[in-house]
């Protein structure tokens, strides 16, 4: 399939059967595909063959760009393709309420993808890279763009600042909402917006979680919003006020529970992830 897809980029019919050009192109495609075969193919019961990546059209057309129509590429210069996998940052939140009204909001983090890339031997867990949440020097941003100074400088025994915001809200002394999210520096503002969506804007828990989010963290001086987070009129009115607006694909993954009275709860599970709300 790789071969067929690769030669789609060339008009072999026009070049003719067994002509120099056709043989050259086919051999060059074959050279590249067999380099992939040598690295990426094996019994899929034993080895995770990256079939999707290998057949990705962009990947295959990028593979053909190194074909020189005039010269054979020496095989030593051709290596198997590599695929950039995106490992997400590693924070998780869950919200729980039991039938007695006991509530748990837990946000737990490794910080970056794979934390510090160090596994505790025989225990099977990764060590975090939470040191990134300290400010290493005034004005130097951490991986979430947060800056800080002396107050959050590294010192023995000191805890780094965290944005994690596992939240339990009571109304008149009674449990009202349990809420939290991953998302680095955007955690605080995601929780803030979710609460306001319910309290100020009358949304259900699920609507409040689904609603588009935005975020400002002082520096960089911009409002980050989700794609189509603002309608065009709001976007230009905000820009006219001097806001710089940057769109990204998603902010946060909020999971929350709203208490609707005796024995009635509403769950909000974020559709941005594979989250679910379950009642037993
Ligand atoms: O504690 C903090 O603020 C960060 N370590 C949280 C990182 C995080 O949420 C990454 N995941 N999305």
PDB file of C-alpha atoms and ligand atoms in Angstrom:
ATOM      1  CA  UNK A   1       0.000   0.000   0.000  1.00  0.00           C
ATOM      2  CA  UNK A   2       2.874   2.355   0.726  1.00  0.00           C
ATOM      3  CA  UNK A   3       4.244   1.694  -2.746  1.00  0.00           C
ATOM      4  CA  UNK A   4       0.906   2.281  -4.432  1.00  0.00           C
ATOM      5  CA  UNK A   5       0.263   5.447  -2.483  1.00  0.00           C
ATOM      6  CA  UNK A   6       3.763   6.795  -3.117  1.00  0.00           C
ATOM      7  CA  UNK A   7       3.635   6.414  -6.873  1.00  0.00           C
ATOM      8  CA  UNK A   8       0.235   8.115  -6.971  1.00  0.00           C
ATOM      9  CA  UNK A   9       2.250  11.329  -6.856  1.00  0.00           C
ATOM     10  CA  UNK A  10       3.738  10.602 -10.290  1.00  0.00           C
ATOM     11  CA  UNK A  11       2.150  10.068 -13.707  1.00  0.00           C
ATOM     12  CA  UNK A  12       3.645   6.665 -14.473  1.00  0.00           C
ATOM     13  CA  UNK A  13       1.265   6.105 -17.370  1.00  0.00           C
ATOM     14  CA  UNK A  14       2.636   9.153 -19.086  1.00  0.00           C
ATOM     15  CA  UNK A  15       6.237   8.114 -18.318  1.00  0.00           C
ATOM     16  CA  UNK A  16       5.554   4.705 -19.918  1.00  0.00           C
ATOM     17  CA  UNK A  17       6.169   1.055 -19.034  1.00  0.00           C
ATOM     18  CA  UNK A  18       9.725   0.059 -18.130  1.00  0.00           C
ATOM     19  CA  UNK A  19      11.145   3.405 -19.215  1.00  0.00           C
ATOM     20  CA  UNK A  20      14.153   4.812 -17.379  1.00  0.00           C
ATOM     21  CA  UNK A  21      11.996   7.372 -15.570  1.00  0.00           C
ATOM     22  CA  UNK A  22       9.393   4.832 -14.448  1.00  0.00           C
ATOM     23  CA  UNK A  23      11.926   2.250 -13.275  1.00  0.00           C
ATOM     24  CA  UNK A  24      13.908   4.970 -11.477  1.00  0.00           C
ATOM     25  CA  UNK A  25      10.847   6.277  -9.639  1.00  0.00           C
ATOM     26  CA  UNK A  26       9.574   2.826  -8.714  1.00  0.00           C
ATOM     27  CA  UNK A  27      13.002   1.726  -7.474  1.00  0.00           C
ATOM     28  CA  UNK A  28      13.365   4.920  -5.413  1.00  0.00           C
ATOM     29  CA  UNK A  29       9.929   4.388  -3.851  1.00  0.00           C
ATOM     30  CA  UNK A  30      10.804   0.740  -3.157  1.00  0.00           C
ATOM     31  CA  UNK A  31      14.118   1.715  -1.536  1.00  0.00           C
ATOM     32  CA  UNK A  32      12.254   3.960   0.910  1.00  0.00           C
ATOM     33  CA  UNK A  33       9.443   1.522   1.616  1.00  0.00           C
ATOM     34  CA  UNK A  34      11.851  -1.345   2.314  1.00  0.00           C
ATOM     35  CA  UNK A  35      13.795   0.886   4.708  1.00  0.00           C
ATOM     36  CA  UNK A  36      10.500   1.352   6.590  1.00  0.00           C
ATOM     37  CA  UNK A  37       9.859  -2.393   6.401  1.00  0.00           C
ATOM     38  CA  UNK A  38      13.228  -3.169   7.991  1.00  0.00           C
ATOM     39  CA  UNK A  39      12.464  -1.005  11.009  1.00  0.00           C
ATOM     40  CA  UNK A  40       8.724  -0.867  11.447  1.00  0.00           C
ATOM     41  CA  UNK A  41       7.261  -4.187  10.295  1.00  0.00           C
ATOM     42  CA  UNK A  42       6.982  -7.366  12.332  1.00  0.00           C
ATOM     43  CA  UNK A  43       4.301  -9.716  13.588  1.00  0.00           C
ATOM     44  CA  UNK A  44       1.638  -7.348  14.928  1.00  0.00           C
ATOM     45  CA  UNK A  45       0.861  -9.861  17.708  1.00  0.00           C
ATOM     46  CA  UNK A  46       4.314  -9.082  19.078  1.00  0.00           C
ATOM     47  CA  UNK A  47       5.157  -5.656  17.755  1.00  0.00           C
ATOM     48  CA  UNK A  48       3.052  -2.520  17.518  1.00  0.00           C
ATOM     49  CA  UNK A  49       3.302  -1.786  13.803  1.00  0.00           C
ATOM     50  CA  UNK A  50       2.560   1.901  13.171  1.00  0.00           C
ATOM     51  CA  UNK A  51       0.259   1.113  10.252  1.00  0.00           C
ATOM     52  CA  UNK A  52      -1.624   4.409  10.352  1.00  0.00           C
ATOM     53  CA  UNK A  53       1.586   6.451  10.371  1.00  0.00           C
ATOM     54  CA  UNK A  54       3.134   4.374   7.602  1.00  0.00           C
ATOM     55  CA  UNK A  55       0.112   4.909   5.375  1.00  0.00           C
ATOM     56  CA  UNK A  56      -0.401   8.548   6.218  1.00  0.00           C
ATOM     57  CA  UNK A  57      -0.592  10.452   2.949  1.00  0.00           C
ATOM     58  CA  UNK A  58       1.382  13.425   4.182  1.00  0.00           C
ATOM     59  CA  UNK A  59       4.113  11.112   5.441  1.00  0.00           C
ATOM     60  CA  UNK A  60       4.308   9.262   2.136  1.00  0.00           C
ATOM     61  CA  UNK A  61       4.364  12.364   0.017  1.00  0.00           C
ATOM     62  CA  UNK A  62       7.062  13.849   2.264  1.00  0.00           C
ATOM     63  CA  UNK A  63       9.039  10.571   1.778  1.00  0.00           C
ATOM     64  CA  UNK A  64       8.933  11.083  -1.985  1.00  0.00           C
ATOM     65  CA  UNK A  65      10.309  14.633  -1.797  1.00  0.00           C
ATOM     66  CA  UNK A  66      13.828  13.227  -1.340  1.00  0.00           C
ATOM     67  CA  UNK A  67      13.608  11.385  -4.674  1.00  0.00           C
ATOM     68  CA  UNK A  68      16.007  12.998  -7.109  1.00  0.00           C
ATOM     69  CA  UNK A  69      14.622  12.459 -10.647  1.00  0.00           C
ATOM     70  CA  UNK A  70      18.160  12.430 -12.054  1.00  0.00           C
ATOM     71  CA  UNK A  71      20.113  10.349  -9.582  1.00  0.00           C
ATOM     72  CA  UNK A  72      19.719   7.241  -7.496  1.00  0.00           C
ATOM     73  CA  UNK A  73      19.819   8.056  -3.770  1.00  0.00           C
ATOM     74  CA  UNK A  74      22.429   5.795  -2.113  1.00  0.00           C
ATOM     75  CA  UNK A  75      20.641   3.444   0.304  1.00  0.00           C
ATOM     76  CA  UNK A  76      23.011   4.497   3.108  1.00  0.00           C
ATOM     77  CA  UNK A  77      21.323   7.891   2.951  1.00  0.00           C
ATOM     78  CA  UNK A  78      17.827   6.458   3.347  1.00  0.00           C
ATOM     79  CA  UNK A  79      16.668   5.540   6.813  1.00  0.00           C
ATOM     80  CA  UNK A  80      13.283   4.345   7.983  1.00  0.00           C
ATOM     81  CA  UNK A  81      10.825   7.171   8.590  1.00  0.00           C
ATOM     82  CA  UNK A  82      10.286   8.468  12.084  1.00  0.00           C
ATOM     83  CA  UNK A  83       7.008   9.556  13.564  1.00  0.00           C
ATOM     84  CA  UNK A  84       6.645  12.338  16.040  1.00  0.00           C
ATOM     85  CA  UNK A  85       4.331  11.104  18.762  1.00  0.00           C
ATOM     86  CA  UNK A  86       2.770  13.683  20.935  1.00  0.00           C
ATOM     87  CA  UNK A  87       2.808  12.604  24.559  1.00  0.00           C
ATOM     88  CA  UNK A  88       0.428  14.830  26.460  1.00  0.00           C
ATOM     89  CA  UNK A  89       1.257  16.513  29.717  1.00  0.00           C
ATOM     90  CA  UNK A  90       0.403  14.290  32.612  1.00  0.00           C
ATOM     91  CA  UNK A  91      -2.181  15.561  35.002  1.00  0.00           C
ATOM     92  CA  UNK A  92      -5.447  13.887  35.952  1.00  0.00           C
ATOM     93  CA  UNK A  93      -8.444  15.056  37.864  1.00  0.00           C
ATOM     94  CA  UNK A  94     -11.389  13.206  39.288  1.00  0.00           C
ATOM     95  CA  UNK A  95     -14.397  14.288  41.319  1.00  0.00           C
ATOM     96  CA  UNK A  96     -16.393  11.881  43.505  1.00  0.00           C
ATOM     97  CA  UNK A  97     -19.408  12.214  45.777  1.00  0.00           C
ATOM     98  CA  UNK A  98     -20.833   9.281  47.700  1.00  0.00           C
ATOM     99  CA  UNK A  99     -24.410   8.769  48.830  1.00  0.00           C
ATOM    100  CA  UNK A 100     -23.627  10.238  52.227  1.00  0.00           C
ATOM    101  CA  UNK A 101     -22.423  13.465  50.652  1.00  0.00           C
ATOM    102  CA  UNK A 102     -18.724  12.812  51.228  1.00  0.00           C
ATOM    103  CA  UNK A 103     -16.809  14.504  48.461  1.00  0.00           C
ATOM    104  CA  UNK A 104     -13.388  13.991  46.939  1.00  0.00           C
ATOM    105  CA  UNK A 105     -11.658  16.261  44.443  1.00  0.00           C
ATOM    106  CA  UNK A 106      -8.251  14.988  43.412  1.00  0.00           C
ATOM    107  CA  UNK A 107      -5.843  16.452  40.903  1.00  0.00           C
ATOM    108  CA  UNK A 108      -2.576  14.581  40.584  1.00  0.00           C
ATOM    109  CA  UNK A 109       0.322  15.308  38.282  1.00  0.00           C
ATOM    110  CA  UNK A 110       3.609  14.183  36.792  1.00  0.00           C
ATOM    111  CA  UNK A 111       3.792  17.690  35.294  1.00  0.00           C
ATOM    112  CA  UNK A 112       5.249  17.172  31.795  1.00  0.00           C
ATOM    113  CA  UNK A 113       4.854  14.131  29.540  1.00  0.00           C
ATOM    114  CA  UNK A 114       6.583  11.182  31.305  1.00  0.00           C
ATOM    115  CA  UNK A 115       7.507  13.538  34.166  1.00  0.00           C
ATOM    116  CA  UNK A 116      11.272  13.406  34.612  1.00  0.00           C
ATOM    117  CA  UNK A 117      11.489  10.348  32.301  1.00  0.00           C
ATOM    118  CA  UNK A 118      12.654   8.258  35.239  1.00  0.00           C
ATOM    119  CA  UNK A 119      10.894   5.088  36.342  1.00  0.00           C
ATOM    120  CA  UNK A 120      11.311   3.833  39.901  1.00  0.00           C
ATOM    121  CA  UNK A 121      12.755   0.364  39.327  1.00  0.00           C
ATOM    122  CA  UNK A 122      10.459  -2.497  40.329  1.00  0.00           C
ATOM    123  CA  UNK A 123       7.839  -0.071  41.617  1.00  0.00           C
ATOM    124  CA  UNK A 124       6.630   0.775  38.141  1.00  0.00           C
ATOM    125  CA  UNK A 125       5.882   4.447  38.400  1.00  0.00           C
ATOM    126  CA  UNK A 126       7.421   7.543  36.926  1.00  0.00           C
ATOM    127  CA  UNK A 127       8.982  10.365  38.899  1.00  0.00           C
ATOM    128  CA  UNK A 128       7.525  13.778  38.196  1.00  0.00           C
ATOM    129  CA  UNK A 129       9.328  16.881  36.970  1.00  0.00           C
ATOM    130  CA  UNK A 130       7.559  19.179  39.389  1.00  0.00           C
ATOM    131  CA  UNK A 131      10.758  21.235  39.856  1.00  0.00           C
ATOM    132  CA  UNK A 132       9.546  23.037  36.724  1.00  0.00           C
ATOM    133  CA  UNK A 133       6.827  24.599  38.877  1.00  0.00           C
ATOM    134  CA  UNK A 134       9.491  26.572  40.773  1.00  0.00           C
ATOM    135  CA  UNK A 135      10.714  29.739  39.103  1.00  0.00           C
ATOM    136  CA  UNK A 136      14.311  29.062  38.176  1.00  0.00           C
ATOM    137  CA  UNK A 137      15.113  32.767  37.914  1.00  0.00           C
ATOM    138  CA  UNK A 138      13.060  35.955  37.845  1.00  0.00           C
ATOM    139  CA  UNK A 139      11.289  36.458  34.538  1.00  0.00           C
ATOM    140  CA  UNK A 140      12.188  33.060  33.076  1.00  0.00           C
ATOM    141  CA  UNK A 141       8.995  31.209  32.195  1.00  0.00           C
ATOM    142  CA  UNK A 142       8.417  27.556  33.073  1.00  0.00           C
ATOM    143  CA  UNK A 143       6.960  25.073  30.607  1.00  0.00           C
ATOM    144  CA  UNK A 144       3.507  26.629  31.038  1.00  0.00           C
ATOM    145  CA  UNK A 145       4.800  30.136  30.407  1.00  0.00           C
ATOM    146  CA  UNK A 146       4.457  31.110  34.065  1.00  0.00           C
ATOM    147  CA  UNK A 147       6.990  33.516  35.468  1.00  0.00           C
ATOM    148  CA  UNK A 148       7.892  34.107  39.097  1.00  0.00           C
ATOM    149  CA  UNK A 149      10.544  35.482  41.391  1.00  0.00           C
ATOM    150  CA  UNK A 150      11.875  35.129  44.905  1.00  0.00           C
ATOM    151  CA  UNK A 151       8.574  33.987  46.389  1.00  0.00           C
ATOM    152  CA  UNK A 152       8.671  30.847  44.252  1.00  0.00           C
ATOM    153  CA  UNK A 153      12.454  30.414  44.037  1.00  0.00           C
ATOM    154  CA  UNK A 154      13.919  26.947  44.656  1.00  0.00           C
ATOM    155  CA  UNK A 155      14.969  26.283  48.258  1.00  0.00           C
ATOM    156  CA  UNK A 156      15.527  23.116  50.305  1.00  0.00           C
ATOM    157  CA  UNK A 157      12.319  21.707  51.748  1.00  0.00           C
ATOM    158  CA  UNK A 158      10.180  24.287  49.952  1.00  0.00           C
ATOM    159  CA  UNK A 159       7.097  23.364  47.923  1.00  0.00           C
ATOM    160  CA  UNK A 160       6.836  24.641  44.377  1.00  0.00           C
ATOM    161  CA  UNK A 161       3.752  26.657  43.373  1.00  0.00           C
ATOM    162  CA  UNK A 162       1.033  24.599  41.778  1.00  0.00           C
ATOM    163  CA  UNK A 163      -1.921  25.632  39.656  1.00  0.00           C
ATOM    164  CA  UNK A 164      -3.770  22.473  40.618  1.00  0.00           C
ATOM    165  CA  UNK A 165      -7.165  23.438  41.942  1.00  0.00           C
ATOM    166  CA  UNK A 166      -9.169  20.478  43.198  1.00  0.00           C
ATOM    167  CA  UNK A 167     -12.228  22.281  44.507  1.00  0.00           C
ATOM    168  CA  UNK A 168     -15.119  21.478  46.816  1.00  0.00           C
ATOM    169  CA  UNK A 169     -17.745  24.218  47.081  1.00  0.00           C
ATOM    170  CA  UNK A 170     -20.314  24.427  49.816  1.00  0.00           C
ATOM    171  CA  UNK A 171     -23.447  26.575  49.727  1.00  0.00           C
ATOM    172  CA  UNK A 172     -24.866  27.497  53.107  1.00  0.00           C
ATOM    173  CA  UNK A 173     -22.723  24.798  54.688  1.00  0.00           C
ATOM    174  CA  UNK A 174     -23.932  22.076  52.315  1.00  0.00           C
ATOM    175  CA  UNK A 175     -21.996  20.381  49.546  1.00  0.00           C
ATOM    176  CA  UNK A 176     -22.706  22.156  46.247  1.00  0.00           C
ATOM    177  CA  UNK A 177     -20.054  21.371  43.644  1.00  0.00           C
ATOM    178  CA  UNK A 178     -16.907  19.271  43.170  1.00  0.00           C
ATOM    179  CA  UNK A 179     -14.672  20.405  40.337  1.00  0.00           C
ATOM    180  CA  UNK A 180     -11.155  20.286  38.925  1.00  0.00           C
ATOM    181  CA  UNK A 181      -9.081  19.766  35.817  1.00  0.00           C
ATOM    182  CA  UNK A 182      -5.605  19.211  34.413  1.00  0.00           C
ATOM    183  CA  UNK A 183      -4.121  21.912  32.162  1.00  0.00           C
ATOM    184  CA  UNK A 184      -1.023  23.446  33.773  1.00  0.00           C
ATOM    185  CA  UNK A 185      -1.434  27.171  34.221  1.00  0.00           C
ATOM    186  CA  UNK A 186      -4.958  27.072  32.742  1.00  0.00           C
ATOM    187  CA  UNK A 187      -6.283  24.921  35.601  1.00  0.00           C
ATOM    188  CA  UNK A 188      -7.186  27.880  37.784  1.00  0.00           C
ATOM    189  CA  UNK A 189      -9.079  29.737  35.073  1.00  0.00           C
ATOM    190  CA  UNK A 190     -10.859  26.603  33.819  1.00  0.00           C
ATOM    191  CA  UNK A 191     -12.166  25.909  37.307  1.00  0.00           C
ATOM    192  CA  UNK A 192     -13.072  29.602  37.732  1.00  0.00           C
ATOM    193  CA  UNK A 193     -15.076  29.619  34.479  1.00  0.00           C
ATOM    194  CA  UNK A 194     -16.816  26.335  35.190  1.00  0.00           C
ATOM    195  CA  UNK A 195     -18.018  27.612  38.560  1.00  0.00           C
ATOM    196  CA  UNK A 196     -19.238  30.873  37.016  1.00  0.00           C
ATOM    197  CA  UNK A 197     -20.972  29.043  34.173  1.00  0.00           C
ATOM    198  CA  UNK A 198     -23.206  27.365  36.746  1.00  0.00           C
ATOM    199  CA  UNK A 199     -23.585  30.087  39.343  1.00  0.00           C
ATOM    200  CA  UNK A 200     -23.795  33.147  37.092  1.00  0.00           C
ATOM    201  CA  UNK A 201     -24.943  31.774  33.776  1.00  0.00           C
ATOM    202  CA  UNK A 202     -27.347  29.072  34.903  1.00  0.00           C
ATOM    203  CA  UNK A 203     -25.770  26.252  32.936  1.00  0.00           C
ATOM    204  CA  UNK A 204     -26.156  22.597  33.845  1.00  0.00           C
ATOM    205  CA  UNK A 205     -22.973  20.901  35.050  1.00  0.00           C
ATOM    206  CA  UNK A 206     -22.436  19.287  31.659  1.00  0.00           C
ATOM    207  CA  UNK A 207     -23.083  22.550  29.778  1.00  0.00           C
ATOM    208  CA  UNK A 208     -20.672  24.352  32.082  1.00  0.00           C
ATOM    209  CA  UNK A 209     -17.983  21.763  31.344  1.00  0.00           C
ATOM    210  CA  UNK A 210     -18.655  21.754  27.597  1.00  0.00           C
ATOM    211  CA  UNK A 211     -18.630  25.546  27.244  1.00  0.00           C
ATOM    212  CA  UNK A 212     -15.685  27.115  25.393  1.00  0.00           C
ATOM    213  CA  UNK A 213     -12.923  28.393  27.647  1.00  0.00           C
ATOM    214  CA  UNK A 214     -10.415  31.213  27.630  1.00  0.00           C
ATOM    215  CA  UNK A 215      -7.414  32.070  29.756  1.00  0.00           C
ATOM    216  CA  UNK A 216      -5.148  34.995  30.706  1.00  0.00           C
ATOM    217  CA  UNK A 217      -2.065  34.520  32.880  1.00  0.00           C
ATOM    218  CA  UNK A 218      -0.511  38.009  32.874  1.00  0.00           C
ATOM    219  CA  UNK A 219       2.445  36.897  30.785  1.00  0.00           C
ATOM    220  CA  UNK A 220       2.350  36.307  27.907  1.00  0.00           C
ATOM    221  CA  UNK A 221      -0.006  39.277  27.571  1.00  0.00           C
ATOM    222  CA  UNK A 222      -2.750  37.549  25.628  1.00  0.00           C
ATOM    223  CA  UNK A 223      -6.113  35.893  25.953  1.00  0.00           C
ATOM    224  CA  UNK A 224      -5.790  32.274  24.932  1.00  0.00           C
ATOM    225  CA  UNK A 225      -9.069  30.818  23.788  1.00  0.00           C
ATOM    226  CA  UNK A 226     -10.295  27.615  22.270  1.00  0.00           C
ATOM    227  CA  UNK A 227     -11.017  27.594  18.556  1.00  0.00           C
ATOM    228  CA  UNK A 228     -14.234  29.552  17.936  1.00  0.00           C
ATOM    229  CA  UNK A 229     -14.306  30.342  21.658  1.00  0.00           C
ATOM    230  CA  UNK A 230     -15.585  33.846  20.959  1.00  0.00           C
ATOM    231  CA  UNK A 231     -18.092  34.833  18.322  1.00  0.00           C
ATOM    232  CA  UNK A 232     -16.538  37.095  15.664  1.00  0.00           C
ATOM    233  CA  UNK A 233     -18.179  40.280  17.017  1.00  0.00           C
ATOM    234  CA  UNK A 234     -16.894  39.611  20.568  1.00  0.00           C
ATOM    235  CA  UNK A 235     -13.482  38.778  19.198  1.00  0.00           C
ATOM    236  CA  UNK A 236     -13.162  42.055  17.315  1.00  0.00           C
ATOM    237  CA  UNK A 237     -14.627  44.064  20.218  1.00  0.00           C
ATOM    238  CA  UNK A 238     -12.031  42.512  22.542  1.00  0.00           C
ATOM    239  CA  UNK A 239      -9.282  43.211  20.013  1.00  0.00           C
ATOM    240  CA  UNK A 240     -10.510  46.827  19.792  1.00  0.00           C
ATOM    241  CA  UNK A 241     -10.068  47.069  23.577  1.00  0.00           C
ATOM    242  CA  UNK A 242      -6.442  46.033  23.107  1.00  0.00           C
ATOM    243  CA  UNK A 243      -6.596  42.325  23.839  1.00  0.00           C
ATOM    244  CA  UNK A 244      -4.398  40.028  21.867  1.00  0.00           C
ATOM    245  CA  UNK A 245      -6.314  36.835  21.199  1.00  0.00           C
ATOM    246  CA  UNK A 246      -4.626  33.537  20.472  1.00  0.00           C
ATOM    247  CA  UNK A 247      -6.616  30.427  19.599  1.00  0.00           C
ATOM    248  CA  UNK A 248      -5.559  26.939  20.610  1.00  0.00           C
ATOM    249  CA  UNK A 249      -7.385  23.642  20.157  1.00  0.00           C
ATOM    250  CA  UNK A 250      -8.426  22.918  23.749  1.00  0.00           C
ATOM    251  CA  UNK A 251      -8.100  24.219  27.289  1.00  0.00           C
ATOM    252  CA  UNK A 252      -8.431  21.847  30.232  1.00  0.00           C
ATOM    253  CA  UNK A 253     -10.431  18.694  30.875  1.00  0.00           C
ATOM    254  CA  UNK A 254     -12.840  19.553  33.632  1.00  0.00           C
ATOM    255  CA  UNK A 255     -14.713  16.854  35.530  1.00  0.00           C
ATOM    256  CA  UNK A 256     -17.285  18.076  37.971  1.00  0.00           C
ATOM    257  CA  UNK A 257     -20.348  17.179  40.001  1.00  0.00           C
ATOM    258  CA  UNK A 258     -23.199  19.486  40.946  1.00  0.00           C
ATOM    259  CA  UNK A 259     -25.431  18.602  43.867  1.00  0.00           C
ATOM    260  CA  UNK A 260     -29.024  19.254  42.873  1.00  0.00           C
ATOM    261  CA  UNK A 261     -30.711  18.427  46.150  1.00  0.00           C
ATOM    262  CA  UNK A 262     -31.214  15.330  48.227  1.00  0.00           C
ATOM    263  CA  UNK A 263     -29.861  12.310  46.359  1.00  0.00           C
ATOM    264  CA  UNK A 264     -29.751  14.120  43.032  1.00  0.00           C
ATOM    265  CA  UNK A 265     -26.454  14.938  41.352  1.00  0.00           C
ATOM    266  CA  UNK A 266     -25.467  16.151  37.922  1.00  0.00           C
ATOM    267  CA  UNK A 267     -22.157  15.071  36.413  1.00  0.00           C
ATOM    268  CA  UNK A 268     -20.122  17.034  33.904  1.00  0.00           C
ATOM    269  CA  UNK A 269     -17.496  15.010  32.017  1.00  0.00           C
ATOM    270  CA  UNK A 270     -15.275  16.850  29.591  1.00  0.00           C
ATOM    271  CA  UNK A 271     -15.834  15.927  25.930  1.00  0.00           C
ATOM    272  CA  UNK A 272     -12.321  17.255  25.211  1.00  0.00           C
ATOM    273  CA  UNK A 273     -11.019  13.956  26.589  1.00  0.00           C
ATOM    274  CA  UNK A 274     -12.302  10.430  27.120  1.00  0.00           C
ATOM    275  CA  UNK A 275     -13.885  11.425  30.403  1.00  0.00           C
ATOM    276  CA  UNK A 276     -17.136   9.963  31.746  1.00  0.00           C
ATOM    277  CA  UNK A 277     -19.650  10.752  34.441  1.00  0.00           C
ATOM    278  CA  UNK A 278     -21.028   7.653  36.145  1.00  0.00           C
ATOM    279  CA  UNK A 279     -23.574   7.175  38.914  1.00  0.00           C
ATOM    280  CA  UNK A 280     -23.891   3.902  40.851  1.00  0.00           C
TER     281      UNK A 280
HETATM  282  O1  LIG B   1       1.052  21.695  39.590  1.00  0.00           O
HETATM  283  C1  LIG B   1       0.957  22.296  38.527  1.00  0.00           C
HETATM  284  O2  LIG B   1       0.494  23.402  38.420  1.00  0.00           O
HETATM  285  C2  LIG B   1       1.426  21.593  37.260  1.00  0.00           C
HETATM  286  N1  LIG B   1       2.402  20.624  37.630  1.00  0.00           N
HETATM  287  C3  LIG B   1       0.257  20.982  36.562  1.00  0.00           C
HETATM  288  C4  LIG B   1       0.627  20.383  35.253  1.00  0.00           C
HETATM  289  C5  LIG B   1      -0.506  19.962  34.427  1.00  0.00           C
HETATM  290  O3  LIG B   1      -1.653  20.231  34.701  1.00  0.00           O
HETATM  291  C6  LIG B   1      -0.146  19.229  33.205  1.00  0.00           C
HETATM  292  N2  LIG B   1      -1.263  18.656  32.542  1.00  0.00           N
HETATM  293  N3  LIG B   1      -2.037  19.021  31.763  1.00  0.00           N
END
